[in-house]
PDB file of C-alpha atoms in Angstrom:
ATOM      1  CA  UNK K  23     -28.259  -1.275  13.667  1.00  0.00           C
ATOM      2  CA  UNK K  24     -28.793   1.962  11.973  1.00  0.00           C
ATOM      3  CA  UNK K  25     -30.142   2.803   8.660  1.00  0.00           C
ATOM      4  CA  UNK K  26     -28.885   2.892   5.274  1.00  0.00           C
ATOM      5  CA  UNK K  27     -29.360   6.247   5.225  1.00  0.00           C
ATOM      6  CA  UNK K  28     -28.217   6.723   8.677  1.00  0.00           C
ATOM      7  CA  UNK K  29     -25.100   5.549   7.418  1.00  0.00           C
ATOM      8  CA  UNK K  30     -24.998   7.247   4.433  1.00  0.00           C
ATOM      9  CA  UNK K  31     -25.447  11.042   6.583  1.00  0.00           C
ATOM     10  CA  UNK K  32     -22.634   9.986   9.242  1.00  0.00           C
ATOM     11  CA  UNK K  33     -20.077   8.838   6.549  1.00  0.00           C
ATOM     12  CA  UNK K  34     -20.533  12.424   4.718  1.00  0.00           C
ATOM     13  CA  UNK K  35     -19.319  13.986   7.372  1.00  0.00           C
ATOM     14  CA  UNK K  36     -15.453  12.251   6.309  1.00  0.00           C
ATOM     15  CA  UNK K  37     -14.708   9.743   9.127  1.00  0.00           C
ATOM     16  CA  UNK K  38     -14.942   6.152   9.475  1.00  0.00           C
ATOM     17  CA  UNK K  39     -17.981   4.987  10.539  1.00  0.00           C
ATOM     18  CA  UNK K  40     -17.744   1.474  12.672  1.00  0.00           C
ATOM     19  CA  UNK K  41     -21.583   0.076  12.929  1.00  0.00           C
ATOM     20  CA  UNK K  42     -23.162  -1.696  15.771  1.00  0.00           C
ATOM     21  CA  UNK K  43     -24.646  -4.682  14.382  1.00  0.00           C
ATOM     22  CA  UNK K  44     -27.768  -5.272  16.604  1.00  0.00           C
ATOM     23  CA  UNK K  45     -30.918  -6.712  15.363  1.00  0.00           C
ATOM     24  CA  UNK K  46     -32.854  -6.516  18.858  1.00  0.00           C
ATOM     25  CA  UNK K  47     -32.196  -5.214  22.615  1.00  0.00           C
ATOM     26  CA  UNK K  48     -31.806  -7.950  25.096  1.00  0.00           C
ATOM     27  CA  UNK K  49     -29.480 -10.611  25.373  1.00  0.00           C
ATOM     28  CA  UNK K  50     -26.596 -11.565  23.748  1.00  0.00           C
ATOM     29  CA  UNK K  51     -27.829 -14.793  22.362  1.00  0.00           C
ATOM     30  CA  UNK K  52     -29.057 -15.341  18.762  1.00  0.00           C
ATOM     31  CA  UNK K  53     -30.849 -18.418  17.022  1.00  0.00           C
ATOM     32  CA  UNK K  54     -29.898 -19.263  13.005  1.00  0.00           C
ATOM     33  CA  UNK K  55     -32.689 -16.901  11.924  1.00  0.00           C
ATOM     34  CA  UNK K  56     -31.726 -14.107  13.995  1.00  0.00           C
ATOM     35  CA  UNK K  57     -28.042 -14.612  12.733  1.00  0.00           C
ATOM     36  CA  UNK K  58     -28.925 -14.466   9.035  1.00  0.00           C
ATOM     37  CA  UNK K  59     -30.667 -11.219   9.408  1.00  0.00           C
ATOM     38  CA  UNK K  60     -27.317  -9.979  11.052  1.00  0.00           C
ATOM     39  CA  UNK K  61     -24.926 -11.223   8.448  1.00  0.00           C
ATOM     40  CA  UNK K  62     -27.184  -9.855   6.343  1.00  0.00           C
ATOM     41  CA  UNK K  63     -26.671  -6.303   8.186  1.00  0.00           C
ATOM     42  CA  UNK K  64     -22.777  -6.856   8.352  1.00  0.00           C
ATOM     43  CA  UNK K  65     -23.311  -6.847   4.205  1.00  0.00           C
ATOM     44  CA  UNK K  66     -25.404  -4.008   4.118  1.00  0.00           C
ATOM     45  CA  UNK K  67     -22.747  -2.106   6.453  1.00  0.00           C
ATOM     46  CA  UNK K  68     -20.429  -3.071   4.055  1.00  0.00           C
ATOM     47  CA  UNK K  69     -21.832  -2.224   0.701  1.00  0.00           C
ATOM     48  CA  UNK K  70     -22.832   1.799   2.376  1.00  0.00           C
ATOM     49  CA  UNK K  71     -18.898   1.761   2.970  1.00  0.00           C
ATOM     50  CA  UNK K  72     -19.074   1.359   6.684  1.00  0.00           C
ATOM     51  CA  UNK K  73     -15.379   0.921   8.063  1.00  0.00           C
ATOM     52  CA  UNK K  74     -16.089  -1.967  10.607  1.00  0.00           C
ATOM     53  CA  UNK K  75     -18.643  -3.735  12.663  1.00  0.00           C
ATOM     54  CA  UNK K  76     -19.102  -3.771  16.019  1.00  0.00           C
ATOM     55  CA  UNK K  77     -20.485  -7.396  17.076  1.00  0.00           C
ATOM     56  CA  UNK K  78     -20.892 -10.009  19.614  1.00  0.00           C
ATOM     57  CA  UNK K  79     -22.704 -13.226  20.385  1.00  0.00           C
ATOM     58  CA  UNK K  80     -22.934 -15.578  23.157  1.00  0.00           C
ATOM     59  CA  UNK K  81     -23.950 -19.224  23.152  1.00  0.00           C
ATOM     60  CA  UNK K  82     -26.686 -20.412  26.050  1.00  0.00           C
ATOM     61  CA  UNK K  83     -23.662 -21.060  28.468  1.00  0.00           C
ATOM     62  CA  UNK K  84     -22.767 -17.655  28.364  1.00  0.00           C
ATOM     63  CA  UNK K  85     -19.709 -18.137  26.330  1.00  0.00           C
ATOM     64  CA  UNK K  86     -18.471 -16.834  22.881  1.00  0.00           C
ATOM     65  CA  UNK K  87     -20.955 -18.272  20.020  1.00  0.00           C
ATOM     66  CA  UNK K  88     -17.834 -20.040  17.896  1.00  0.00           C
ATOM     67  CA  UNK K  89     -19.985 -20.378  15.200  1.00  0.00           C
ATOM     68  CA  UNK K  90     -21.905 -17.525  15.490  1.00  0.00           C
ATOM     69  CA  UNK K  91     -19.008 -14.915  15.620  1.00  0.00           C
ATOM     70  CA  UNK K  92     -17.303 -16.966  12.726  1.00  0.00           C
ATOM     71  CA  UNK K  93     -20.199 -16.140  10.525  1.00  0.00           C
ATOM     72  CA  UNK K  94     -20.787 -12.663  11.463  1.00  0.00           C
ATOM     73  CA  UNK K  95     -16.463 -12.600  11.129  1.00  0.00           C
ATOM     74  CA  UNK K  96     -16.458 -14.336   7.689  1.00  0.00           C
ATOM     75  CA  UNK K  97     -19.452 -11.371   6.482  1.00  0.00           C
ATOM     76  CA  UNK K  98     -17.429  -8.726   7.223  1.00  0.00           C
ATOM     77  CA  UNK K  99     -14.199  -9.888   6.016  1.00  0.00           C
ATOM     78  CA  UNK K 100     -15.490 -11.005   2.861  1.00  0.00           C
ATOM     79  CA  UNK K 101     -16.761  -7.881   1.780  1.00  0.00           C
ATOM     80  CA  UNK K 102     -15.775  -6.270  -1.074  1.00  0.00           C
ATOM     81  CA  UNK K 103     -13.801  -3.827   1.426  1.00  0.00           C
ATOM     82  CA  UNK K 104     -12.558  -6.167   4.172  1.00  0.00           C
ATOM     83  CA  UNK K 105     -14.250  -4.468   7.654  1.00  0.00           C
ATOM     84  CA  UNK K 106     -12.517  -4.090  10.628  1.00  0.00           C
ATOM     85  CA  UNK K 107     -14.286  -5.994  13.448  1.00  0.00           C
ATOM     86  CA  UNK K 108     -14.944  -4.570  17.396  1.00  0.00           C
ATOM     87  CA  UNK K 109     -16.488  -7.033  19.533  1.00  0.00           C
ATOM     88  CA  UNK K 110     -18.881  -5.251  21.655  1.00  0.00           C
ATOM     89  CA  UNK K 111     -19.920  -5.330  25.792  1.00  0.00           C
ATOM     90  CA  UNK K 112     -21.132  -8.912  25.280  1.00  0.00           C
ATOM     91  CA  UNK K 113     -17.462  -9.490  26.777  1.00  0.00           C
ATOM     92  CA  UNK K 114     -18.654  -7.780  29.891  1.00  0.00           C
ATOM     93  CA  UNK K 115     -21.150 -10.429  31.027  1.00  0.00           C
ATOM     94  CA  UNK K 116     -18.780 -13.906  29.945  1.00  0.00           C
ATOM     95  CA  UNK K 117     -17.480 -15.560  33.117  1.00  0.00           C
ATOM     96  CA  UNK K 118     -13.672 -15.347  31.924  1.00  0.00           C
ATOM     97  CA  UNK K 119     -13.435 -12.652  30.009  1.00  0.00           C
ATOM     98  CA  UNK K 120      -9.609 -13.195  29.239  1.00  0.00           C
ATOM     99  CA  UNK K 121      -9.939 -16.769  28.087  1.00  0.00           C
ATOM    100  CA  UNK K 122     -12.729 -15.052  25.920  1.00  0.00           C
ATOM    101  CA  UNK K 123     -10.179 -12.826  24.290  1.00  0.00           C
ATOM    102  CA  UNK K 124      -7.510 -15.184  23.790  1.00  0.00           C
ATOM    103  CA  UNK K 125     -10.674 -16.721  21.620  1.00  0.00           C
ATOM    104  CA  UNK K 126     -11.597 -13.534  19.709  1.00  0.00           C
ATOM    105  CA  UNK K 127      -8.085 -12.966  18.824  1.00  0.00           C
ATOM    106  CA  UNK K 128      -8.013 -16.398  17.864  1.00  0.00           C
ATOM    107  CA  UNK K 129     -11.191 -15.320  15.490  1.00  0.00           C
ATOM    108  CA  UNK K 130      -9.002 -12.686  13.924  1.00  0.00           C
ATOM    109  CA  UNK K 131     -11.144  -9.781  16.054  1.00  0.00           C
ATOM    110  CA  UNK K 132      -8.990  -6.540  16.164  1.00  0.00           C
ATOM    111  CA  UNK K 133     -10.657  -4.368  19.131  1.00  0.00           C
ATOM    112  CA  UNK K 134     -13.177  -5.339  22.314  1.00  0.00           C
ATOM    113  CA  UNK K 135     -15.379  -2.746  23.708  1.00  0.00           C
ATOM    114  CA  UNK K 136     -15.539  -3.383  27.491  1.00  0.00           C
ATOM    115  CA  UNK K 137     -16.144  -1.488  30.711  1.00  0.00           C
ATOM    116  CA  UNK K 138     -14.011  -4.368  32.833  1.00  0.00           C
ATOM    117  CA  UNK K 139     -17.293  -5.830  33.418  1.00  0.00           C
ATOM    118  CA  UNK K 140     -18.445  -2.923  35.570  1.00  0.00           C
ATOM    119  CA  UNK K 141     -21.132  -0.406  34.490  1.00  0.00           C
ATOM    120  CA  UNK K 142     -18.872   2.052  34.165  1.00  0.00           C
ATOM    121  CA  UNK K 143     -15.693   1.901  32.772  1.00  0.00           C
ATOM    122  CA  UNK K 144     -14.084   3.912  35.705  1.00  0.00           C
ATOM    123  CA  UNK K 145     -15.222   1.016  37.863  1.00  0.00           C
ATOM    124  CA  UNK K 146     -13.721  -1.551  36.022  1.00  0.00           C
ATOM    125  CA  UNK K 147     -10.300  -0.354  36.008  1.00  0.00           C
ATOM    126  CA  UNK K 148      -9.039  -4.479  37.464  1.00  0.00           C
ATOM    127  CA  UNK K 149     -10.898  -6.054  34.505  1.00  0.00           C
ATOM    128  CA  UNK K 150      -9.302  -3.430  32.117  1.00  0.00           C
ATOM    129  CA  UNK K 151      -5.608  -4.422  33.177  1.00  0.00           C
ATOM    130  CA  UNK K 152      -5.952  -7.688  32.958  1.00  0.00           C
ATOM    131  CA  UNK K 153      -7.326  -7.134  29.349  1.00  0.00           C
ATOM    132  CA  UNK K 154      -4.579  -5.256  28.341  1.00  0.00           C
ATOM    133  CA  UNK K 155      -2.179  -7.815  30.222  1.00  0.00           C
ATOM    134  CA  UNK K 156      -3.015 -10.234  27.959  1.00  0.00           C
ATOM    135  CA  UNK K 157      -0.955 -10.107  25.396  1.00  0.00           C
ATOM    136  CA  UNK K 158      -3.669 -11.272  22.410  1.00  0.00           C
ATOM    137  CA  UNK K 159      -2.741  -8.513  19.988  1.00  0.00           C
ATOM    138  CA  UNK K 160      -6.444  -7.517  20.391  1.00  0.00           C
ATOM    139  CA  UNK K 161      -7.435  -3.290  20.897  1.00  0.00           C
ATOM    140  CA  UNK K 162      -8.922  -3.018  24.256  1.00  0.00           C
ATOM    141  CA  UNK K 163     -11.040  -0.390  24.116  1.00  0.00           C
ATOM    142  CA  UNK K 164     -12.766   1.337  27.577  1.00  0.00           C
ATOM    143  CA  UNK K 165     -16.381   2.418  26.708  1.00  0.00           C
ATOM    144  CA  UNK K 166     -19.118   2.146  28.741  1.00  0.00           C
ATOM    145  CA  UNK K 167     -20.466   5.504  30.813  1.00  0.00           C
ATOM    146  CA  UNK K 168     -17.102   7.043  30.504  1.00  0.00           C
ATOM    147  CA  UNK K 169     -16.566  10.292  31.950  1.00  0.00           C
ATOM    148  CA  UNK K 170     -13.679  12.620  31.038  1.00  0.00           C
ATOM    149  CA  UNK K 171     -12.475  12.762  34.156  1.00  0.00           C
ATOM    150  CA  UNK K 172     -11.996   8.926  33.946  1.00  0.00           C
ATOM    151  CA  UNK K 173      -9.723   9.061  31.289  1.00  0.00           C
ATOM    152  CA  UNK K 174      -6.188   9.636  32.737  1.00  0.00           C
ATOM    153  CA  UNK K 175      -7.088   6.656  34.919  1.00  0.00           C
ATOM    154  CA  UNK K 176      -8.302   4.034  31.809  1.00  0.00           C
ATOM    155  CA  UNK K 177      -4.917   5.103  30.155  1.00  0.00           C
ATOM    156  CA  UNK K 178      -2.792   4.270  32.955  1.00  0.00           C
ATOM    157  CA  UNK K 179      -4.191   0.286  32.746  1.00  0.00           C
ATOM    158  CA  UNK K 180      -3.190   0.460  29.325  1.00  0.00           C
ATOM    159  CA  UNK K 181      -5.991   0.626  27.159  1.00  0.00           C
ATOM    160  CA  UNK K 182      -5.677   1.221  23.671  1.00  0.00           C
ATOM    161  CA  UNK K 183      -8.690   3.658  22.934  1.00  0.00           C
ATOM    162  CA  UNK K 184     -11.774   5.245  24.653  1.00  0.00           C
ATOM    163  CA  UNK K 185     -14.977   5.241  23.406  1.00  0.00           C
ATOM    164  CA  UNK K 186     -17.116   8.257  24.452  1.00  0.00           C
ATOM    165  CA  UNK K 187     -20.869   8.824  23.918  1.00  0.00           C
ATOM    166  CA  UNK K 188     -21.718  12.316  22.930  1.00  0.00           C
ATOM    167  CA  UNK K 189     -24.978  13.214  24.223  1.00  0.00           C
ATOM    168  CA  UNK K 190     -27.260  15.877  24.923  1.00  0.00           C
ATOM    169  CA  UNK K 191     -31.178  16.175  25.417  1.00  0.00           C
ATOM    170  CA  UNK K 192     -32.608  17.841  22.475  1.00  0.00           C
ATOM    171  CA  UNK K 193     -36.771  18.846  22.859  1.00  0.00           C
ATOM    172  CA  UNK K 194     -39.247  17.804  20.687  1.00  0.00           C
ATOM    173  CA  UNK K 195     -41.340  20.564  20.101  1.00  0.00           C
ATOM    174  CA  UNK K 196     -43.980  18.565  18.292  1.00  0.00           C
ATOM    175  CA  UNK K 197     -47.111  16.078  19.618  1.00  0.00           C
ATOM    176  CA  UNK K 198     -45.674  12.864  20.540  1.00  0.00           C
ATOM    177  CA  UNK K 199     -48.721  10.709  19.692  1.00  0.00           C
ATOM    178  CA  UNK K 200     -50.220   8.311  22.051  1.00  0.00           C
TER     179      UNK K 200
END
């Protein structure tokens, strides 16, 4: 999750900013405390004018977290500027993935990120059609190691949007510390 004032420097630049709500790398599974500190984020996103949240949580099964996505759901909608809501590659690892999206549309979620389930997004290309074969009124959108040269291929399956990283090495000409 970035910073308040991470969020404040990307929203000056004039487009809407859609914030990954993340309190720790790892799994996908989150206890009560863990989900009040990101409710807690999806509030803060909120109130520095964030335009959605990008979130996900599993149970210990492996499945959607009902009650845990209703929550995080319930923050952002709530707000005083109702947030649009992505949920993120936590899709990628649940063992039905399209039964899981009938669910998150049932949630009210309006976009998935998901690479098919592959590690790239290129490889998933079976997953992705059967996504957007659905029929749950949900945004699929294709992220995950996309190339550009991927992209006329992720359209033809239908997906709604790509998500790109934009990347590059930049040196750190100072001492790094120990």
């Amino acid at each position: 999750t970035p910073s308040s004032g991470t969020l404040t420097q990307v929203r000056a630049v004039g487009i809407g900013v859609h914030v990954l709500i993340r309190s720790r790398p790892g799994g996908f599974v989150y206890d009560d405390a863990e989900l009040d500190v990101l409710a807690a984020d999806v509030a803060a996103a909120a109130a520095g004018g964030a335009a959605g949240v990008v979130i996900g949580a599993l149970d210990s099964t492996g499945n959607v977290d009902v009650r845990g996505c209703r929550r995080l759901i319930e923050a952002a909608r709530t707000a005083r500027q109702p947030l649009e809501i992505t949920f993120h590659r936590a899709l990628d690892v649940v063992d039905d993935p399209v039964s899981a999206l009938s669910l998150l549309a049932d949630l009210g979620v309006d976009r998935v990120l998901t690479s098919g389930g592959a590690a790239r997004a290129g490889d998933g290309l079976a997953q992705l059609a059967r996504l957007t074969g659905a029929g749950t009124g949900v945004e699929i959108m294709a992220g995950g190691g996309v190339r550009v040269e991927d992209v006329p291929a992720l359209i033809e399956v239908g997906v709604h949007a790509i998500h790109l990283s934009a990347k590059r090495l930049v040196p750190d000409p100072g001492a790094t510390g120990p």
